[in-house]
Each structure stands twice: as C-alpha cells, then as structure tokens.
mmCIF file of C-alpha atoms and ligand atoms in Angstrom:
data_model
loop_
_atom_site.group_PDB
_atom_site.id
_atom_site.type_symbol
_atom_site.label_atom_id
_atom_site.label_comp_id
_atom_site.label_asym_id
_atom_site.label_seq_id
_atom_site.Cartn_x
_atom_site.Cartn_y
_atom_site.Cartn_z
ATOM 1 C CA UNK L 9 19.430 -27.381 1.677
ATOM 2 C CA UNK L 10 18.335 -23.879 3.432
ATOM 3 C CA UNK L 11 19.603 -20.426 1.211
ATOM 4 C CA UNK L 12 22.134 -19.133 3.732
ATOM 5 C CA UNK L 13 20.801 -16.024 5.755
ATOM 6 C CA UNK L 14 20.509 -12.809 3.226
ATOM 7 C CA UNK L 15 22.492 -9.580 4.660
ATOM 8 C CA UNK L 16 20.351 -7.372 6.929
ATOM 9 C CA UNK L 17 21.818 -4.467 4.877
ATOM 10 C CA UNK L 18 22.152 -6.173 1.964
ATOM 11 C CA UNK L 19 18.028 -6.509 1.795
ATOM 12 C CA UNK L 20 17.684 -2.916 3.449
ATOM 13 C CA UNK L 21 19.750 -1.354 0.554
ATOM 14 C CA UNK L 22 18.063 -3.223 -2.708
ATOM 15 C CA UNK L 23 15.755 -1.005 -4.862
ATOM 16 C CA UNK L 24 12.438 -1.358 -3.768
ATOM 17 C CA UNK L 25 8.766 -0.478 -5.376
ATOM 18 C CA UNK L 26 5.610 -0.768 -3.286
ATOM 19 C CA UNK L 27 2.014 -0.365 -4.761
ATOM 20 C CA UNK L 28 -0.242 -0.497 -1.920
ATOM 21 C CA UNK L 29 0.511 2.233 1.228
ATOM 22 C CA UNK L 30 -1.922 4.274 2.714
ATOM 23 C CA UNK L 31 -0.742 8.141 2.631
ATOM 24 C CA UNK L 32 -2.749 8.923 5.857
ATOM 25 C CA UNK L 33 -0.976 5.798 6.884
ATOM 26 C CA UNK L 34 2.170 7.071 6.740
ATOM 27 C CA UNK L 35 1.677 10.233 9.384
ATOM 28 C CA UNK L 36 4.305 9.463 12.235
ATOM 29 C CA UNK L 37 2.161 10.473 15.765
ATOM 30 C CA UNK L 38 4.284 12.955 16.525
ATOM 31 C CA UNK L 39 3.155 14.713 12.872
ATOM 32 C CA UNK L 40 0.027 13.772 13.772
ATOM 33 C CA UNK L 41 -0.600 15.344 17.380
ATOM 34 C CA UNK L 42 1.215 18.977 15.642
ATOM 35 C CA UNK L 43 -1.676 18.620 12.759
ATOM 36 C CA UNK L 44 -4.352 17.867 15.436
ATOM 37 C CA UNK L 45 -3.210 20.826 17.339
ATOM 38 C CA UNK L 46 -2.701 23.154 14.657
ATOM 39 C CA UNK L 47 -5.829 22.294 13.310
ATOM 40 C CA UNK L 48 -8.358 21.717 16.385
ATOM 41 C CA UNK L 49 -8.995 18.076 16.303
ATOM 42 C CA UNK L 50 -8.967 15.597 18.600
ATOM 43 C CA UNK L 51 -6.985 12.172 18.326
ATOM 44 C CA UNK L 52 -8.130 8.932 20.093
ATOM 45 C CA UNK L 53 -6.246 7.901 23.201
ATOM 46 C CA UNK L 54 -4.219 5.478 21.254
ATOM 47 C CA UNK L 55 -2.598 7.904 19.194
ATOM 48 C CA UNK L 56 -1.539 10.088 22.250
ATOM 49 C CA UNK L 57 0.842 8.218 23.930
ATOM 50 C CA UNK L 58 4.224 10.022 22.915
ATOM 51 C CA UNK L 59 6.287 6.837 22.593
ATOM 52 C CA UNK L 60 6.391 7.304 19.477
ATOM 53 C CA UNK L 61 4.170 4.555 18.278
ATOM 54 C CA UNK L 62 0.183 4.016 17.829
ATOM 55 C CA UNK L 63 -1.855 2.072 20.430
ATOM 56 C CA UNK L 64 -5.017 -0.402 18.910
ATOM 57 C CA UNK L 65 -6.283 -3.683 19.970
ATOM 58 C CA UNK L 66 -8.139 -4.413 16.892
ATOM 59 C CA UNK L 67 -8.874 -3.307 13.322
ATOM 60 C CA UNK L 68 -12.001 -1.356 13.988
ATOM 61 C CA UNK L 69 -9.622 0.785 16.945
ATOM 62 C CA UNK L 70 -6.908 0.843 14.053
ATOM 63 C CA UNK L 71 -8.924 2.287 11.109
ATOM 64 C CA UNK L 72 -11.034 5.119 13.693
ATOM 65 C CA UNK L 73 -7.186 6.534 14.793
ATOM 66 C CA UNK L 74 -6.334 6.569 10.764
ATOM 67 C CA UNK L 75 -9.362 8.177 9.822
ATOM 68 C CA UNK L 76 -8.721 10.834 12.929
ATOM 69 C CA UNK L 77 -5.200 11.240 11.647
ATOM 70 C CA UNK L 78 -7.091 11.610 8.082
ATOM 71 C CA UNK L 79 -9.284 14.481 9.925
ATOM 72 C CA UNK L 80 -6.147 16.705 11.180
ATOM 73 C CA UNK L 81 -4.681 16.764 7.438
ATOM 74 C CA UNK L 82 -7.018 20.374 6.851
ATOM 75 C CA UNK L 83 -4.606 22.257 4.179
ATOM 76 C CA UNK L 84 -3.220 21.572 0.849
ATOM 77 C CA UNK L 85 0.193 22.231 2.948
ATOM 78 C CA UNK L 86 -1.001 19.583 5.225
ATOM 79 C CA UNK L 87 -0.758 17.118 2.295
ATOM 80 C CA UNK L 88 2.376 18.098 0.766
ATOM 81 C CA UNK L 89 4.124 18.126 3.810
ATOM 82 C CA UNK L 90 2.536 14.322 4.477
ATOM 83 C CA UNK L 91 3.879 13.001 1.086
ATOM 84 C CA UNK L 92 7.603 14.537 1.069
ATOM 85 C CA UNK L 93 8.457 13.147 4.635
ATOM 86 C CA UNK L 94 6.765 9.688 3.718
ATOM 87 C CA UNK L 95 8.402 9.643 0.725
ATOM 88 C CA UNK L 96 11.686 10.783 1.863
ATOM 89 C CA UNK L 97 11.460 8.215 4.762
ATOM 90 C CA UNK L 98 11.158 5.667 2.558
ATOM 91 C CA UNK L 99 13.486 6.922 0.452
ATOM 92 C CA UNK L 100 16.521 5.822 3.088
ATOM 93 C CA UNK L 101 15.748 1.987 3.085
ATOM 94 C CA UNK L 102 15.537 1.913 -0.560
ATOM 95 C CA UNK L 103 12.448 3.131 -1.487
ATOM 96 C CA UNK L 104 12.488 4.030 -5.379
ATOM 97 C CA UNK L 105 8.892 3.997 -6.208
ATOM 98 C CA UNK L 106 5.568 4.063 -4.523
ATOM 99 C CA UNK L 107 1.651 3.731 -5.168
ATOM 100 C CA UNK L 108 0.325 6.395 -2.482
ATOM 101 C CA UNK L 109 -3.572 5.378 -1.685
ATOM 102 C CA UNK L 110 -5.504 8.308 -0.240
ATOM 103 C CA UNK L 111 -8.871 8.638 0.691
ATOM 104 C CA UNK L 112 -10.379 11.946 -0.298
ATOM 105 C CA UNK L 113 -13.736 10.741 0.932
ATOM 106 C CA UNK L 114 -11.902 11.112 5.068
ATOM 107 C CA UNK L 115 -11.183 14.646 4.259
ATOM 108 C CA UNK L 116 -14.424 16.745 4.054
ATOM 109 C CA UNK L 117 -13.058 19.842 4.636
ATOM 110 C CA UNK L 118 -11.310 19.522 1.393
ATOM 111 C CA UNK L 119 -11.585 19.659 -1.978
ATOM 112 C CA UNK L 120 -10.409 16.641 -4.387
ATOM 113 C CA UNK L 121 -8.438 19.606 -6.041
ATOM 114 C CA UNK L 122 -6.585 21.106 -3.153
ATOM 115 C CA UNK L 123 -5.704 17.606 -1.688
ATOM 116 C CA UNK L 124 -3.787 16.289 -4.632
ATOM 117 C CA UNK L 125 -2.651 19.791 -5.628
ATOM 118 C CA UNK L 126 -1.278 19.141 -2.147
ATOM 119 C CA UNK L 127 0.000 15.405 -2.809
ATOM 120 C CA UNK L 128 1.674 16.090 -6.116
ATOM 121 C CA UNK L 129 3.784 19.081 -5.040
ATOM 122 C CA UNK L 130 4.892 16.980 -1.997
ATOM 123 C CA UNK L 131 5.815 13.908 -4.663
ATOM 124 C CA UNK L 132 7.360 15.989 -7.162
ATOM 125 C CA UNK L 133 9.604 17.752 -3.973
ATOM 126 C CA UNK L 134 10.455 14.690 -3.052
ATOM 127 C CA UNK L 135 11.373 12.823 -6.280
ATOM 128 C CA UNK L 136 13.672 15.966 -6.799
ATOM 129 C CA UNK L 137 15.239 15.502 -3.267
ATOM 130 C CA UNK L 138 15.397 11.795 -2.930
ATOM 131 C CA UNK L 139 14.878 10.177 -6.434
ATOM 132 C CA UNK L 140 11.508 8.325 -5.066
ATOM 133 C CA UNK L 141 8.983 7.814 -8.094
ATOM 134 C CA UNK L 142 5.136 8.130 -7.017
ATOM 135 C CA UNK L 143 2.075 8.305 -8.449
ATOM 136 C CA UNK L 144 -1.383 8.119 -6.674
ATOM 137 C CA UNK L 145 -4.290 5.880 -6.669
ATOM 138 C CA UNK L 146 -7.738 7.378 -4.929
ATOM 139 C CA UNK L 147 -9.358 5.240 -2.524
ATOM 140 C CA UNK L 148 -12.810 5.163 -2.238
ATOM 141 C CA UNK L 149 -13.965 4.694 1.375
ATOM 142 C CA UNK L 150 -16.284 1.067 0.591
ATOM 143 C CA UNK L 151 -18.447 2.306 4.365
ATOM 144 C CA UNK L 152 -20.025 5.004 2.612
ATOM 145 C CA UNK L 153 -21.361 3.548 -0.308
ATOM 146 C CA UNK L 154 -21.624 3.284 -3.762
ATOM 147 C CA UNK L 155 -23.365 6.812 -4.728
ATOM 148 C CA UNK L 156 -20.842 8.790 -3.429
ATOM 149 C CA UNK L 157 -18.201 6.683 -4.636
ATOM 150 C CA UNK L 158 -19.363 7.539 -8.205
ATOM 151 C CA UNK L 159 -19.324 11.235 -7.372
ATOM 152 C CA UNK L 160 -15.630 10.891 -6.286
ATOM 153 C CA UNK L 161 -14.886 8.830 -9.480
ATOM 154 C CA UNK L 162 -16.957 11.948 -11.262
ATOM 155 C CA UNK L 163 -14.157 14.440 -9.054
ATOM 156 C CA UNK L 164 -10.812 12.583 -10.013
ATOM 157 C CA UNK L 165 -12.029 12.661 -13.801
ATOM 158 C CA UNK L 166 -13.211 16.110 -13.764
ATOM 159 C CA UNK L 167 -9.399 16.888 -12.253
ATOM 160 C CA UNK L 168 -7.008 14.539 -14.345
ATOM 161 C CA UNK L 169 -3.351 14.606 -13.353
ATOM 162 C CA UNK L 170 -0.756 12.052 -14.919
ATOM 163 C CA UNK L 171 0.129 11.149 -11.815
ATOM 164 C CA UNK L 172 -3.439 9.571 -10.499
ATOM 165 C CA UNK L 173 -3.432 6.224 -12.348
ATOM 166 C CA UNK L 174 -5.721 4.404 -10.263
ATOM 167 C CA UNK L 175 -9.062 3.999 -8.190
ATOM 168 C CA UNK L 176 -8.889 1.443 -5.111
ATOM 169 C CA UNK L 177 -11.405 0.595 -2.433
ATOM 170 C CA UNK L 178 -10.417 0.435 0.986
ATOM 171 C CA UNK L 179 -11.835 0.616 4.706
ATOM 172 C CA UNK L 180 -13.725 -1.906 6.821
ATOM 173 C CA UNK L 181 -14.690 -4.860 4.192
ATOM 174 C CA UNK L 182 -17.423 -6.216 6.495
ATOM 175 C CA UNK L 183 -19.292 -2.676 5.503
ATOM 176 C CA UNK L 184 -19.555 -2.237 1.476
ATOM 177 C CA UNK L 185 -19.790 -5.190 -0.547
ATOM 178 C CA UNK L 186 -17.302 -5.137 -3.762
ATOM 179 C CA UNK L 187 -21.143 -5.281 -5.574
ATOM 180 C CA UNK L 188 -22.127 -1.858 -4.474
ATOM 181 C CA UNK L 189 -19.146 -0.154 -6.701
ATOM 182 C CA UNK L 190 -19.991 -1.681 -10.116
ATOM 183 C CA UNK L 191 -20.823 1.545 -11.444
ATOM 184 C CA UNK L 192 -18.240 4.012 -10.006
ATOM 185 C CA UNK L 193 -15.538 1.620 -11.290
ATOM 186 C CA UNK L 194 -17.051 1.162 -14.694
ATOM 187 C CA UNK L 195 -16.651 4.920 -14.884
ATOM 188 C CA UNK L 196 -12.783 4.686 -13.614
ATOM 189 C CA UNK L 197 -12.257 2.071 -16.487
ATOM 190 C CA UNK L 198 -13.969 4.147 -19.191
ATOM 191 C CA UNK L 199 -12.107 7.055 -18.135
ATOM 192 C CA UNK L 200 -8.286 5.263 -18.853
ATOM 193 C CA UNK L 201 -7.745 4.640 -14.799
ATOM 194 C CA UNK L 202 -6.280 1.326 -13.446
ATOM 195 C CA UNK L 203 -8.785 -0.445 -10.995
ATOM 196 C CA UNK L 204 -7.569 -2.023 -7.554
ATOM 197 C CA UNK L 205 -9.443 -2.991 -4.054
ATOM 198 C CA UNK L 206 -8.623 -4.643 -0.711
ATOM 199 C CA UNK L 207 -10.656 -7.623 -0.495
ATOM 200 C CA UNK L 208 -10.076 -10.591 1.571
ATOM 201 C CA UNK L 209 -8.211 -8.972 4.181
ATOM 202 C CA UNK L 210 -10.971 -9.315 6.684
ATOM 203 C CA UNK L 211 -13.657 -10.400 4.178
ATOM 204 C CA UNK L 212 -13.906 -13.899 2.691
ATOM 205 C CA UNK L 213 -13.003 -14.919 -0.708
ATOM 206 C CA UNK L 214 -16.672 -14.318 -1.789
ATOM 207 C CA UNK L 215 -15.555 -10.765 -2.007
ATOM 208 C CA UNK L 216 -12.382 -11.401 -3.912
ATOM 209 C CA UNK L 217 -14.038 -13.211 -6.016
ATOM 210 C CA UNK L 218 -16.993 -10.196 -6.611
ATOM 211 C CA UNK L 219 -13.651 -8.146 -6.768
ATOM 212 C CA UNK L 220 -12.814 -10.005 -10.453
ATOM 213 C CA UNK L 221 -15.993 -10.715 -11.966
ATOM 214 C CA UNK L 222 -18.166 -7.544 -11.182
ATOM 215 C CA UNK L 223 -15.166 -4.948 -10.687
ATOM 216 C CA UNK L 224 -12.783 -6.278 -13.227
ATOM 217 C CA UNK L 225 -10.154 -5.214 -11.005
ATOM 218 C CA UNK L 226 -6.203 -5.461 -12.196
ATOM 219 C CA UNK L 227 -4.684 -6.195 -8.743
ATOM 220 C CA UNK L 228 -5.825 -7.338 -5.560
ATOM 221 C CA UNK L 229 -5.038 -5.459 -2.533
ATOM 222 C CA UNK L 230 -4.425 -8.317 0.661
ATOM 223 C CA UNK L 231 -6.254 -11.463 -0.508
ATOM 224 C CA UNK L 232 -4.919 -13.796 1.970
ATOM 225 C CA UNK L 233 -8.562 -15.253 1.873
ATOM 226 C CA UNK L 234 -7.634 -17.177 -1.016
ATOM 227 C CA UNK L 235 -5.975 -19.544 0.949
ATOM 228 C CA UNK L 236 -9.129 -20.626 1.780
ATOM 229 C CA UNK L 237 -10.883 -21.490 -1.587
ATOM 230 C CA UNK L 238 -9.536 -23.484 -3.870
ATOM 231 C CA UNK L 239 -10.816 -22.828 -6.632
ATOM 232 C CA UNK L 240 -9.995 -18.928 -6.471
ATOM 233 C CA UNK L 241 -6.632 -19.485 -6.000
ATOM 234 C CA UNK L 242 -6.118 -21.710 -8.487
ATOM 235 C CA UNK L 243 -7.826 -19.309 -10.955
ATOM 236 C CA UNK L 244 -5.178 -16.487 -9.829
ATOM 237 C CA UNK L 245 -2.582 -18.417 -9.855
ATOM 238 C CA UNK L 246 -3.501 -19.113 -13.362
ATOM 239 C CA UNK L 247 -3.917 -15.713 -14.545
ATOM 240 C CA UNK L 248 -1.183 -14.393 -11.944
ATOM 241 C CA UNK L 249 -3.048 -11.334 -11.132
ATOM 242 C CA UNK L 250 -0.846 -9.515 -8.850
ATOM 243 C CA UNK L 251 -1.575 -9.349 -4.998
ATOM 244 C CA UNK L 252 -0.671 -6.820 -3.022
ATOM 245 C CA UNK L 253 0.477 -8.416 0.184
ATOM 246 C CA UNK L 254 1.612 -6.599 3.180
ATOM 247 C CA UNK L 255 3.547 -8.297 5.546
ATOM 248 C CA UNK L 256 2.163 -7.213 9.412
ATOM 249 C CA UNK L 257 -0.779 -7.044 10.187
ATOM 250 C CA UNK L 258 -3.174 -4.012 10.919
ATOM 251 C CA UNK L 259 -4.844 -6.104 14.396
ATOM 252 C CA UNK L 260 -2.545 -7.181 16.807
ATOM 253 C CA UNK L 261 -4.876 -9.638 18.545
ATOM 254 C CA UNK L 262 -4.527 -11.655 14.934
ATOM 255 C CA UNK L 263 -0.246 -11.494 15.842
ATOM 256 C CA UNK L 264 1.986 -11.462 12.877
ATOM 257 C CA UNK L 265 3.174 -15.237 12.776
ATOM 258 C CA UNK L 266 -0.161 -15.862 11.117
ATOM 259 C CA UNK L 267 -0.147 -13.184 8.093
ATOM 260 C CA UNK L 268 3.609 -14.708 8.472
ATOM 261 C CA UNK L 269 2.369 -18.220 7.053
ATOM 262 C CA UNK L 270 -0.522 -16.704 4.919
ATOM 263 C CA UNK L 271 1.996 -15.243 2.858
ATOM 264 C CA UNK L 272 4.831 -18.441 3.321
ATOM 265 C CA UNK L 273 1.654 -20.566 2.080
ATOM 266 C CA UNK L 274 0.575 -17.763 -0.663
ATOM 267 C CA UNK L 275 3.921 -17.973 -2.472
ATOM 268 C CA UNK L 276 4.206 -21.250 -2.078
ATOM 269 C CA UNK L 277 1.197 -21.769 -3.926
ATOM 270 C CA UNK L 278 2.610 -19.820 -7.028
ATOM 271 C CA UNK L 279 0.721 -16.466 -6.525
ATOM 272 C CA UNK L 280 2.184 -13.281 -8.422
ATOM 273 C CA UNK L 281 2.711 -11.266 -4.769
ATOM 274 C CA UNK L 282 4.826 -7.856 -3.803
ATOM 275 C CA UNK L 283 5.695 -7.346 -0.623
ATOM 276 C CA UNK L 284 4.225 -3.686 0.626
ATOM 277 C CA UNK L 285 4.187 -1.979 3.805
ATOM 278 C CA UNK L 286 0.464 -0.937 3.933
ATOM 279 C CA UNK L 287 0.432 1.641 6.799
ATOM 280 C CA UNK L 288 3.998 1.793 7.863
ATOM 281 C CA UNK L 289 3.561 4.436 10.612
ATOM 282 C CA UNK L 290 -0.220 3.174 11.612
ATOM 283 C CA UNK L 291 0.648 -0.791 11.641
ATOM 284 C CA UNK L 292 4.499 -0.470 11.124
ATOM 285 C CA UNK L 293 7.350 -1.088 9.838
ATOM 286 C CA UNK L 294 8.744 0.942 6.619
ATOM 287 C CA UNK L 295 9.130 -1.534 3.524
ATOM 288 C CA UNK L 296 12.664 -2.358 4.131
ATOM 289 C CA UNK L 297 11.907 -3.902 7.277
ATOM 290 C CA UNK L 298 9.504 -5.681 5.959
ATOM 291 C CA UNK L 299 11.604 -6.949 3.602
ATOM 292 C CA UNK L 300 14.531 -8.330 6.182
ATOM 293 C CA UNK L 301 11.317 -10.234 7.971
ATOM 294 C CA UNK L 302 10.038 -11.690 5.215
ATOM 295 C CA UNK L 303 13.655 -12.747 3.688
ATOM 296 C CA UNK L 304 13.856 -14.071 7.234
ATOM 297 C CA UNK L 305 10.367 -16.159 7.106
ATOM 298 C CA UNK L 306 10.203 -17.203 3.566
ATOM 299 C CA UNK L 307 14.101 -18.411 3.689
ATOM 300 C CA UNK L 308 14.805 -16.235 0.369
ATOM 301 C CA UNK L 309 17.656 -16.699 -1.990
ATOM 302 C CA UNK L 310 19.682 -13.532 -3.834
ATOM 303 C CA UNK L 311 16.981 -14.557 -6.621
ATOM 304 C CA UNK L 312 14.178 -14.344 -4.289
ATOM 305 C CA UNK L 313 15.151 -10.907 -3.388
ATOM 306 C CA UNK L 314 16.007 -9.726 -6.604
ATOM 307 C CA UNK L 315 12.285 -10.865 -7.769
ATOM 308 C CA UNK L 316 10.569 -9.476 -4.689
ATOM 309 C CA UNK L 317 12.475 -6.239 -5.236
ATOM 310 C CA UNK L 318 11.089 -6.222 -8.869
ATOM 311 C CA UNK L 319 7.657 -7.504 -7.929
ATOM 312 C CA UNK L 320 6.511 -4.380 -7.321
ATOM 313 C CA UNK L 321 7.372 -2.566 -10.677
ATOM 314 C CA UNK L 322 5.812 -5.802 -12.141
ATOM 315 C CA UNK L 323 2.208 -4.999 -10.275
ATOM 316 C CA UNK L 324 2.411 -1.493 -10.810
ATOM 317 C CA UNK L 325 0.609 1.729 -12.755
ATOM 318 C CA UNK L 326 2.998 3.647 -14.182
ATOM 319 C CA UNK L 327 3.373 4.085 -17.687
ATOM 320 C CA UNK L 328 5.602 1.788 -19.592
ATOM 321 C CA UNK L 329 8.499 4.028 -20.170
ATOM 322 C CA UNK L 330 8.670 5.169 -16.308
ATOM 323 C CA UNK L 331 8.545 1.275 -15.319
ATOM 324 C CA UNK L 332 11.168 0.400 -18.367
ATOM 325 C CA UNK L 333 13.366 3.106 -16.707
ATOM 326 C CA UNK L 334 12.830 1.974 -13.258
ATOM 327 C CA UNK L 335 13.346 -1.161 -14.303
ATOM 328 C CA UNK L 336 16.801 -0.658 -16.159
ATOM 329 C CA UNK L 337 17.822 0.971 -12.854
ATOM 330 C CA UNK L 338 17.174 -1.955 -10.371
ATOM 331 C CA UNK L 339 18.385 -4.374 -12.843
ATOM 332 C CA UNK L 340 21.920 -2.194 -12.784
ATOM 333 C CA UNK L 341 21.326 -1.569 -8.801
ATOM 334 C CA UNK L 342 20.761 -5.381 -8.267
ATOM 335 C CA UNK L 343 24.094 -6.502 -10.016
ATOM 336 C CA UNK L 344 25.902 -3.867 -8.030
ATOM 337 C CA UNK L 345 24.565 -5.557 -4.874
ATOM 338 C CA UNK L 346 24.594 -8.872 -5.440
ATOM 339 C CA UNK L 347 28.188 -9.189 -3.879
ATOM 340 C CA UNK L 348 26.969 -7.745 -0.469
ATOM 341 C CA UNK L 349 23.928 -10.156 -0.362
ATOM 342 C CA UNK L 350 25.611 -12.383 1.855
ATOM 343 C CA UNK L 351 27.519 -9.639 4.208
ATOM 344 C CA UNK L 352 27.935 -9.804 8.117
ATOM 345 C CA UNK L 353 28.105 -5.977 8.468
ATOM 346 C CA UNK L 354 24.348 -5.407 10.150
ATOM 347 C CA UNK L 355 22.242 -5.733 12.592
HETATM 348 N N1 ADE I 23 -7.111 1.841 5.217
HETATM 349 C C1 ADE I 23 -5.878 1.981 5.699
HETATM 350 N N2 ADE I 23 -5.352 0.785 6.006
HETATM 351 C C2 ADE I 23 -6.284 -0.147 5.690
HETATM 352 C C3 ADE I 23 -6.333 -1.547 5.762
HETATM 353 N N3 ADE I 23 -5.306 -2.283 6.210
HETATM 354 N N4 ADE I 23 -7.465 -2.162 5.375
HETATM 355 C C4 ADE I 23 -8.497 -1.449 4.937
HETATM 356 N N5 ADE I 23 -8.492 -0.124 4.830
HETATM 357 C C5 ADE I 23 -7.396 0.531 5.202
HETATM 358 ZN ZN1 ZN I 24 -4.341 -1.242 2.683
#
C-alpha cells in the first residue's frame, strides 16, 4: 500500500542538515545586481532580469552567471554578509546545519584569508542569530588545473580554522579530470582535511570511479552516473559511501522529472544519499522545498523523513561531539514532530 501523503509543513519544519551548497550559490539576484554595482562588475543578461529569479538554458550559461556572481563578492564584508543571509534563509525551513562550498579560486581579487575571515564571521553571526551550525569545505575550481589547486590546498593549510573541514572539487567536469588532483588532495589528507568532489554529475562514472581510487575521496558530490555502471554502484552500495544528491537540476533543458527518477532509482538501489539543495538561489529551491518534492516523488514514510532529515549529519564533517549534539537535538525535534507528520494545515 502507498505511505499516505507527508504534511507540507510537517516536512518544511523537520531539522534538516545539508553537506553540499555552493555559497556563491546562494546570492539571491537582487544581492547580486547591489554587489555588481557596488563593486563595478558586470552580470550576464540572465542574471538581470529583476523577477527575482536567474535565467540559463544550460549548465555552461548556469556556471558563467555563478562565477560572475562569484566576481561581484570583492570584500571580506561581501562574504560575511553572503553567509548570514544564506544561512539565516535557510534557517526558516529548518535548516540546522550546513556544509558551505566556496571557491576561492573565482575570487582573485581576494585573499584565501580575507574571504573566510569573511565567511566565518558571517557563520558565527548567524549561528548566534538563528541556531544554524556551518562549517566550510574549499572548492577547488577542477577548469584550472591541478598546479594551482595544490597552491590553494598550500593556502587553506597555511590558514587553518576549525571550521574548514574539507577540500571539494567542483566546476565543469568535462574540463579537469579527477586524475589531475592526486597531489593537491594527498596534501588535504596529510594535513587532517576531509576530501569530497562532484563527479558524475555531467561526467561518466569513469570519473567517479577515478574519484575513489586515485582521490580517496569520503563522499561523493552528485553521482547519478552510477546508475549507469553496475559494477560501481554495487561497490558503493557496499561500502555506503555517502552521496550527496541534490534534487533539481542545474540545466533546465535536462527538466527535473529525470534527476527526479535518478534519485527514485538511486535509493532504490540501496545508496547511502542526503538530500541537498546545491545552489538554492542559482538552480533553486531552499532545502525544505526540496524536501516536500522529494517526499512527494519518492512516496516517503514518517521513517523516510526522519532518515533523510538525519542523512545529512550522517555524511557530514563536523567533529563528533558537534554531530552527537546535533544529533541528540533532531532525535528530540523528530519525536516532537512526529504527530504533525500527517497534518492538513499547508499548502
Ligand atoms: N558549482 C556550483 N554549482 C555547481 C554544480 N552544480 N556543478 C559543478 N560545479 C558547481
Ligand atoms: Zn554542487
């Protein structure tokens, strides 16, 4: 028999952890045209339209207006004002902690130092405002290769904060093999960092695959490209490596029904996946609608949500006592809620 339909509210309310979202990402266009201004750069057409949303036909359109957006963030303000209103955004549909990817490597007019100075005063403001948990994983930009990749691992090392727990590689996948960032991530590993990296998102599985044996990485970022090797994905769902899926897609030609049965067919094959909102204002929507479409798609019980809400603390960074604490609060917040799963109070 079908789970009856799970509470719009219900799912928007339930304490929520996401490890894969793209700070640069999260600019809202309106943020972004005042930073462009302020700061004398120009944003594509598609990010000029003033209804309030982005315009982009495909990826390669997609990732040129994030890496504009990327451009206008000039000041260390720039990035602390960025991370409190992302975080405090998220915040309202349930948001309690969050991976934030950035990519230093977009920002030349910065240094490593003044961005995350930038990043972890907007965090820490926002963990005191809202109760949202962050910490911060650097992204190294795969299209410009694997030498200066190991000078930004050299960077985040010679600046350690708590707070930056991880390096990730992002950006177009058709331009950097996995291969070409052996040694940069050898250095994260040696240095105590966690190691994660989209792959499979665009690529094929070749790269996931490069992504496990040559990176060693601890999470996989996407990976729907399992689905279409075997092998792989009986090997992760062996070791349950965690993927971090995101639920829309980033090209609209693609349309989301299809990421909508990747990820149907992903769980159903017994992957370990979260469910993450990748570039909420870029691609859209914030987490917790992501979360009412994919309770919608995937026909989830109360203990579907309640796992899904944890999944994310289970792929996650932090330190053991922040997750144990995190985790004694959603376990407290999920019996609280559990009553309301079923409610007819939303839209
Ligand atoms: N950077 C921001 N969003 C991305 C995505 N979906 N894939 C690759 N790189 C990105
Ligand atoms: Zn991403």
């Amino acid at each position: 028999m079908e789970n009856p339909i799970l509470s719009a509210n219900y799912l928007r309310q339930l304490p929520k952890a996401e490890v894969h979202c793209h700070l640069e990402g999260c600019v809202p266009p309106s943020t972004a045209v005042a930073l462009a201004e302020r700061n004398g750069v120009t944003l594509p057409a598609g990010a000029r339209v003033g209804d309030g949303r982005y315009h982009f036909l495909n990826f390669d359109e997609g990732l040129a207006i994030y890496v504009a957006v990327s451009r206008s963030m000039q000041t260390p303000e720039d990035f602390e004002a960025v991370t409190y209103e992302s975080l405090t955004v998220g915040a309202r549909g349930g948001l309690r902690y969050r991976e934030i990817a950035f990519n230093p490597q977009n920002h030349p007019e910065l240094s490593y130092d003044q961005m995350i100075g930038g990043i972890l005063a907007g965090a820490r403001a926002a963990e005191a405002a809202a109760g949202v948990v962050s910490r911060v994983v650097v992204a190294i930009n795969r299209e410009l290769g694997g030498e200066a990749a190991v000078r930004l691992v050299q960077d985040v090392i010679a600046h350690p904060h708590d707070e930056v727990v991880a390096i990730g590689l992002d950006s177009n996948e058709l331009a950097g093999r996995p291969s070409e960032f052996v040694e940069a991530y050898d250095l994260a590993r040696s240095a105590g960092l966690r190691l994660t990296a989209h792959a499979g998102e665009h690529g094929d599985s070749t790269e996931m695959v490069e992504c496990l044996d040559l990176l060693k990485v601890d999470r996989i970022d996407h990976g729907y490209a399992a689905l279409l090797d075997p092998q792989l994905l009986a090997r992760t769902v062996d070791s349950q490596i965690p993927y971090s899926a995101c639920w829309f897609v980033d090209e609209p030609a693609l349309e989301v029904e299809g990421r909508r049965r990747d990820l149907a067919a992903m769980a159903a094959a017994g992957l370990n996946l979260s469910v993450n909102s990748d570039d909420p204002a870029l691609i859209g929507p914030e987490l917790d609608e992501c979360f009412v479409d994919a309770a919608a798609h995937l026909g989830w019980s109360v203990e579907d949500a309640e796992k899904y809400a944890l999944s994310g603390l289970d792929a996650c960074f932090a330190d053991d006592a922040t997750v144990a604490r995190l985790r004694a609060e959603f376990i407290a917040e999920l019996d609280r809620l559990r009553p309301v799963a079923y409610g007819t109070n939303d839209k």
